[in-house]
PDB file of C-alpha atoms in Angstrom:
ATOM      1  CA  MET A   1      -0.149   0.381  -0.006  1.00 50.00           C
ATOM      2  CA  SER A   2       1.417   3.796  -0.376  1.00 52.00           C
ATOM      3  CA  SER A   3       2.350   5.508   2.262  1.00 56.00           C
ATOM      4  CA  ASN A   4      -0.128   8.246   0.740  1.00 67.00           C
ATOM      5  CA  VAL A   5      -3.604   5.789   0.888  1.00 71.00           C
ATOM      6  CA  SER A   6      -4.040   5.236   4.599  1.00 77.00           C
ATOM      7  CA  ARG A   7      -6.240   1.467   5.585  1.00 76.00           C
ATOM      8  CA  ARG A   8      -8.857   4.544   6.607  1.00 77.00           C
ATOM      9  CA  LEU A   9      -9.004   6.164   3.525  1.00 75.00           C
ATOM     10  CA  MET A  10      -9.526   3.078   1.588  1.00 75.00           C
ATOM     11  CA  LEU A  11     -12.490   1.666   3.956  1.00 75.00           C
ATOM     12  CA  LYS A  12     -13.824   4.852   3.878  1.00 76.00           C
ATOM     13  CA  GLY A  13     -13.494   4.751  -0.192  1.00 72.00           C
ATOM     14  CA  THR A  14     -14.934   1.285   0.049  1.00 76.00           C
ATOM     15  CA  ALA A  15     -18.090   1.740   2.202  1.00 71.00           C
ATOM     16  CA  VAL A  16     -18.883   5.209  -0.406  1.00 71.00           C
ATOM     17  CA  ALA A  17     -18.804   2.463  -3.481  1.00 68.00           C
ATOM     18  CA  ALA A  18     -20.807   0.558  -1.344  1.00 68.00           C
ATOM     19  CA  ALA A  19     -23.606   3.559  -0.279  1.00 67.00           C
ATOM     20  CA  GLY A  20     -23.622   4.483  -3.757  1.00 64.00           C
ATOM     21  CA  VAL A  21     -24.881   0.856  -5.199  1.00 63.00           C
ATOM     22  CA  ALA A  22     -27.173   0.383  -2.699  1.00 65.00           C
ATOM     23  CA  LEU A  23     -28.917   3.692  -2.749  1.00 67.00           C
ATOM     24  CA  ALA A  24     -29.082   3.201  -6.885  1.00 63.00           C
ATOM     25  CA  THR A  25     -29.854  -0.610  -7.012  1.00 65.00           C
ATOM     26  CA  PRO A  26     -34.135   0.858  -6.142  1.00 67.00           C
ATOM     27  CA  THR A  27     -33.971   3.923  -8.502  1.00 65.00           C
ATOM     28  CA  ALA A  28     -32.517   1.280 -11.688  1.00 59.00           C
ATOM     29  CA  LEU A  29     -35.057  -1.815 -10.574  1.00 59.00           C
ATOM     30  CA  ALA A  30     -37.756   1.041 -10.529  1.00 63.00           C
ATOM     31  CA  ALA A  31     -36.941   2.007 -14.223  1.00 60.00           C
ATOM     32  CA  THR A  32     -36.900  -1.455 -15.261  1.00 57.00           C
ATOM     33  CA  ARG A  33     -40.000  -2.833 -14.208  1.00 59.00           C
ATOM     34  CA  SER A  34     -41.711   0.502 -15.522  1.00 58.00           C
ATOM     35  CA  ALA A  35     -40.028  -0.505 -19.025  1.00 55.00           C
ATOM     36  CA  MET A  36     -41.331  -4.037 -18.871  1.00 53.00           C
ATOM     37  CA  ALA A  37     -44.757  -2.987 -17.660  1.00 54.00           C
ATOM     38  CA  GLY A  38     -45.126  -1.323 -21.330  1.00 51.00           C
ATOM     39  CA  MET A  39     -43.980  -3.585 -23.064  1.00 49.00           C
ATOM     40  CA  ASP A  40     -46.060  -5.781 -26.128  1.00 50.00           C
ATOM     41  CA  HIS A  41     -46.474  -8.946 -25.202  1.00 46.00           C
ATOM     42  CA  SER A  42     -47.824 -10.170 -27.630  1.00 47.00           C
ATOM     43  CA  GLY A  43     -45.218 -12.758 -29.262  1.00 45.00           C
ATOM     44  CA  HIS A  44     -41.072 -12.235 -28.338  1.00 44.00           C
ATOM     45  CA  THR A  45     -40.533 -11.533 -32.501  1.00 45.00           C
ATOM     46  CA  GLY A  46     -43.835  -9.392 -33.312  1.00 50.00           C
ATOM     47  CA  MET A  47     -44.688 -12.107 -35.561  1.00 58.00           C
ATOM     48  CA  ASP A  48     -48.282 -12.782 -36.274  1.00 76.00           C
ATOM     49  CA  MET A  49     -50.537 -14.507 -34.397  1.00 84.00           C
ATOM     50  CA  PRO A  50     -51.058 -18.237 -35.218  1.00 91.00           C
ATOM     51  CA  GLN A  51     -54.323 -19.586 -36.599  1.00 93.00           C
ATOM     52  CA  PRO A  52     -56.540 -20.951 -33.521  1.00 95.00           C
ATOM     53  CA  PHE A  53     -57.997 -24.470 -33.323  1.00 97.00           C
ATOM     54  CA  ASP A  54     -59.717 -26.789 -31.754  1.00 97.00           C
ATOM     55  CA  GLU A  55     -60.088 -30.384 -33.478  1.00 97.00           C
ATOM     56  CA  VAL A  56     -60.034 -34.193 -32.154  1.00 97.00           C
ATOM     57  CA  TYR A  57     -56.779 -35.212 -33.124  1.00 97.00           C
ATOM     58  CA  LYS A  58     -56.338 -39.230 -32.555  1.00 97.00           C
ATOM     59  CA  GLY A  59     -58.995 -39.230 -30.322  1.00 96.00           C
ATOM     60  CA  ARG A  60     -57.872 -36.477 -27.883  1.00 97.00           C
ATOM     61  CA  ARG A  61     -59.613 -32.660 -28.019  1.00 97.00           C
ATOM     62  CA  ILE A  62     -56.824 -30.288 -29.376  1.00 97.00           C
ATOM     63  CA  VAL A  63     -57.315 -26.393 -28.759  1.00 97.00           C
ATOM     64  CA  GLY A  64     -54.956 -23.553 -29.229  1.00 95.00           C
ATOM     65  CA  MET A  65     -55.976 -19.697 -29.384  1.00 94.00           C
ATOM     66  CA  GLN A  66     -54.407 -16.143 -28.713  1.00 91.00           C
ATOM     67  CA  ALA A  67     -54.297 -16.185 -24.646  1.00 85.00           C
ATOM     68  CA  MET A  68     -55.742 -12.994 -23.114  1.00 74.00           C
ATOM     69  CA  SER A  69     -54.201 -13.000 -19.849  1.00 63.00           C
ATOM     70  CA  GLY A  70     -51.975 -15.435 -17.568  1.00 57.00           C
ATOM     71  CA  HIS A  71     -48.834 -16.686 -17.709  1.00 54.00           C
ATOM     72  CA  GLU A  72     -49.494 -17.513 -21.540  1.00 54.00           C
ATOM     73  CA  MET A  73     -48.645 -13.753 -22.878  1.00 53.00           C
ATOM     74  CA  HIS A  74     -44.848 -14.116 -21.785  1.00 55.00           C
ATOM     75  CA  HIS A  75     -44.232 -17.170 -24.025  1.00 55.00           C
ATOM     76  CA  GLY A  76     -46.172 -16.290 -27.394  1.00 63.00           C
ATOM     77  CA  GLY A  77     -49.406 -15.029 -25.873  1.00 83.00           C
ATOM     78  CA  PHE A  78     -50.727 -18.467 -27.398  1.00 90.00           C
ATOM     79  CA  ALA A  79     -52.406 -20.758 -25.256  1.00 92.00           C
ATOM     80  CA  VAL A  80     -52.655 -24.442 -25.642  1.00 94.00           C
ATOM     81  CA  THR A  81     -55.023 -27.594 -24.481  1.00 94.00           C
ATOM     82  CA  ILE A  82     -55.328 -31.282 -24.837  1.00 96.00           C
ATOM     83  CA  ASP A  83     -58.418 -32.935 -23.693  1.00 96.00           C
ATOM     84  CA  GLY A  84     -58.775 -29.453 -21.519  1.00 93.00           C
ATOM     85  CA  LYS A  85     -55.003 -29.003 -20.206  1.00 93.00           C
ATOM     86  CA  GLU A  86     -53.116 -27.339 -20.776  1.00 91.00           C
ATOM     87  CA  LEU A  87     -50.028 -27.594 -22.624  1.00 92.00           C
ATOM     88  CA  HIS A  88     -46.800 -25.168 -21.825  1.00 90.00           C
ATOM     89  CA  VAL A  89     -45.377 -23.824 -25.195  1.00 91.00           C
ATOM     90  CA  MET A  90     -43.284 -21.360 -25.994  1.00 90.00           C
ATOM     91  CA  GLN A  91     -42.279 -19.362 -28.670  1.00 90.00           C
ATOM     92  CA  ASN A  92     -38.822 -19.091 -29.337  1.00 91.00           C
ATOM     93  CA  ALA A  93     -37.122 -16.478 -30.442  1.00 90.00           C
ATOM     94  CA  ASP A  94     -36.223 -17.506 -34.578  1.00 93.00           C
ATOM     95  CA  GLY A  95     -40.533 -17.535 -34.141  1.00 91.00           C
ATOM     96  CA  SER A  96     -40.440 -21.634 -33.427  1.00 94.00           C
ATOM     97  CA  TRP A  97     -42.426 -23.018 -31.037  1.00 94.00           C
ATOM     98  CA  ILE A  98     -41.413 -25.582 -28.266  1.00 95.00           C
ATOM     99  CA  SER A  99     -43.740 -27.149 -25.753  1.00 93.00           C
ATOM    100  CA  VAL A 100     -43.132 -29.442 -22.114  1.00 91.00           C
ATOM    101  CA  VAL A 101     -43.340 -32.623 -23.827  1.00 93.00           C
ATOM    102  CA  ASN A 102     -41.044 -32.063 -26.614  1.00 90.00           C
ATOM    103  CA  HIS A 103     -38.388 -29.215 -25.473  1.00 86.00           C
ATOM    104  CA  TYR A 104     -36.077 -30.518 -27.223  1.00 91.00           C
ATOM    105  CA  GLN A 105     -37.971 -30.356 -30.747  1.00 95.00           C
ATOM    106  CA  THR A 106     -39.014 -27.232 -32.304  1.00 96.00           C
ATOM    107  CA  PHE A 107     -42.282 -26.812 -34.980  1.00 97.00           C
ATOM    108  CA  PRO A 108     -43.010 -24.119 -37.143  1.00 96.00           C
ATOM    109  CA  ASP A 109     -46.185 -23.334 -35.328  1.00 95.00           C
ATOM    110  CA  PRO A 110     -48.322 -24.789 -31.929  1.00 95.00           C
ATOM    111  CA  LEU A 111     -51.139 -27.119 -34.314  1.00 97.00           C
ATOM    112  CA  SER A 112     -47.857 -29.042 -35.211  1.00 97.00           C
ATOM    113  CA  LEU A 113     -46.607 -28.833 -31.664  1.00 97.00           C
ATOM    114  CA  THR A 114     -49.437 -29.968 -30.460  1.00 97.00           C
ATOM    115  CA  ARG A 115     -50.163 -32.607 -32.554  1.00 97.00           C
ATOM    116  CA  ALA A 116     -46.549 -34.153 -31.883  1.00 97.00           C
ATOM    117  CA  ALA A 117     -47.166 -33.658 -27.901  1.00 96.00           C
ATOM    118  CA  VAL A 118     -50.409 -36.122 -28.798  1.00 97.00           C
ATOM    119  CA  ASP A 119     -48.431 -38.691 -30.044  1.00 97.00           C
ATOM    120  CA  LYS A 120     -45.182 -38.188 -27.983  1.00 96.00           C
ATOM    121  CA  LEU A 121     -47.491 -38.851 -25.005  1.00 95.00           C
ATOM    122  CA  GLN A 122     -49.053 -42.492 -25.845  1.00 94.00           C
ATOM    123  CA  GLY A 123     -52.419 -42.286 -24.442  1.00 93.00           C
ATOM    124  CA  ALA A 124     -51.490 -40.966 -21.743  1.00 93.00           C
ATOM    125  CA  VAL A 125     -53.306 -37.829 -19.640  1.00 91.00           C
ATOM    126  CA  LEU A 126     -50.956 -34.245 -19.907  1.00 89.00           C
ATOM    127  CA  VAL A 127     -49.869 -33.292 -16.426  1.00 85.00           C
ATOM    128  CA  PRO A 128     -50.026 -29.643 -16.201  1.00 71.00           C
ATOM    129  CA  ILE A 129     -46.797 -27.744 -15.094  1.00 75.00           C
ATOM    130  CA  GLN A 130     -47.219 -25.325 -12.204  1.00 71.00           C
ATOM    131  CA  THR A 131     -45.737 -22.254 -12.455  1.00 64.00           C
ATOM    132  CA  ASN A 132     -45.237 -19.510 -10.029  1.00 63.00           C
TER     133      ASN A 132
END
């Protein structure tokens, strides 16, 4: 340590820097919340909303429609159900879609994704995931 810089001066400088960070953090968080509140949640990429569907596929009723509120608004703005149970779907940045059933396989639209999920379930009942 230099003879011109005392231990007390170093500690004081560290305390001032820590206080500055502590004071700036709530302001930064509030600004982030404010910016997020004004964001459009219609989809990650601003692409067109997928076509709604309601059909029976391999004996299972599959329905997909624009989400009006809730958790789906953050994952592409589209809600999908299989036999009335929610299938968690998400739109990727490139516009492709994934689901909790086929998480590592992408699909061009929610209809093909939902049909593939029915194929993968092989008759098993879909158990919705808990999201908090």
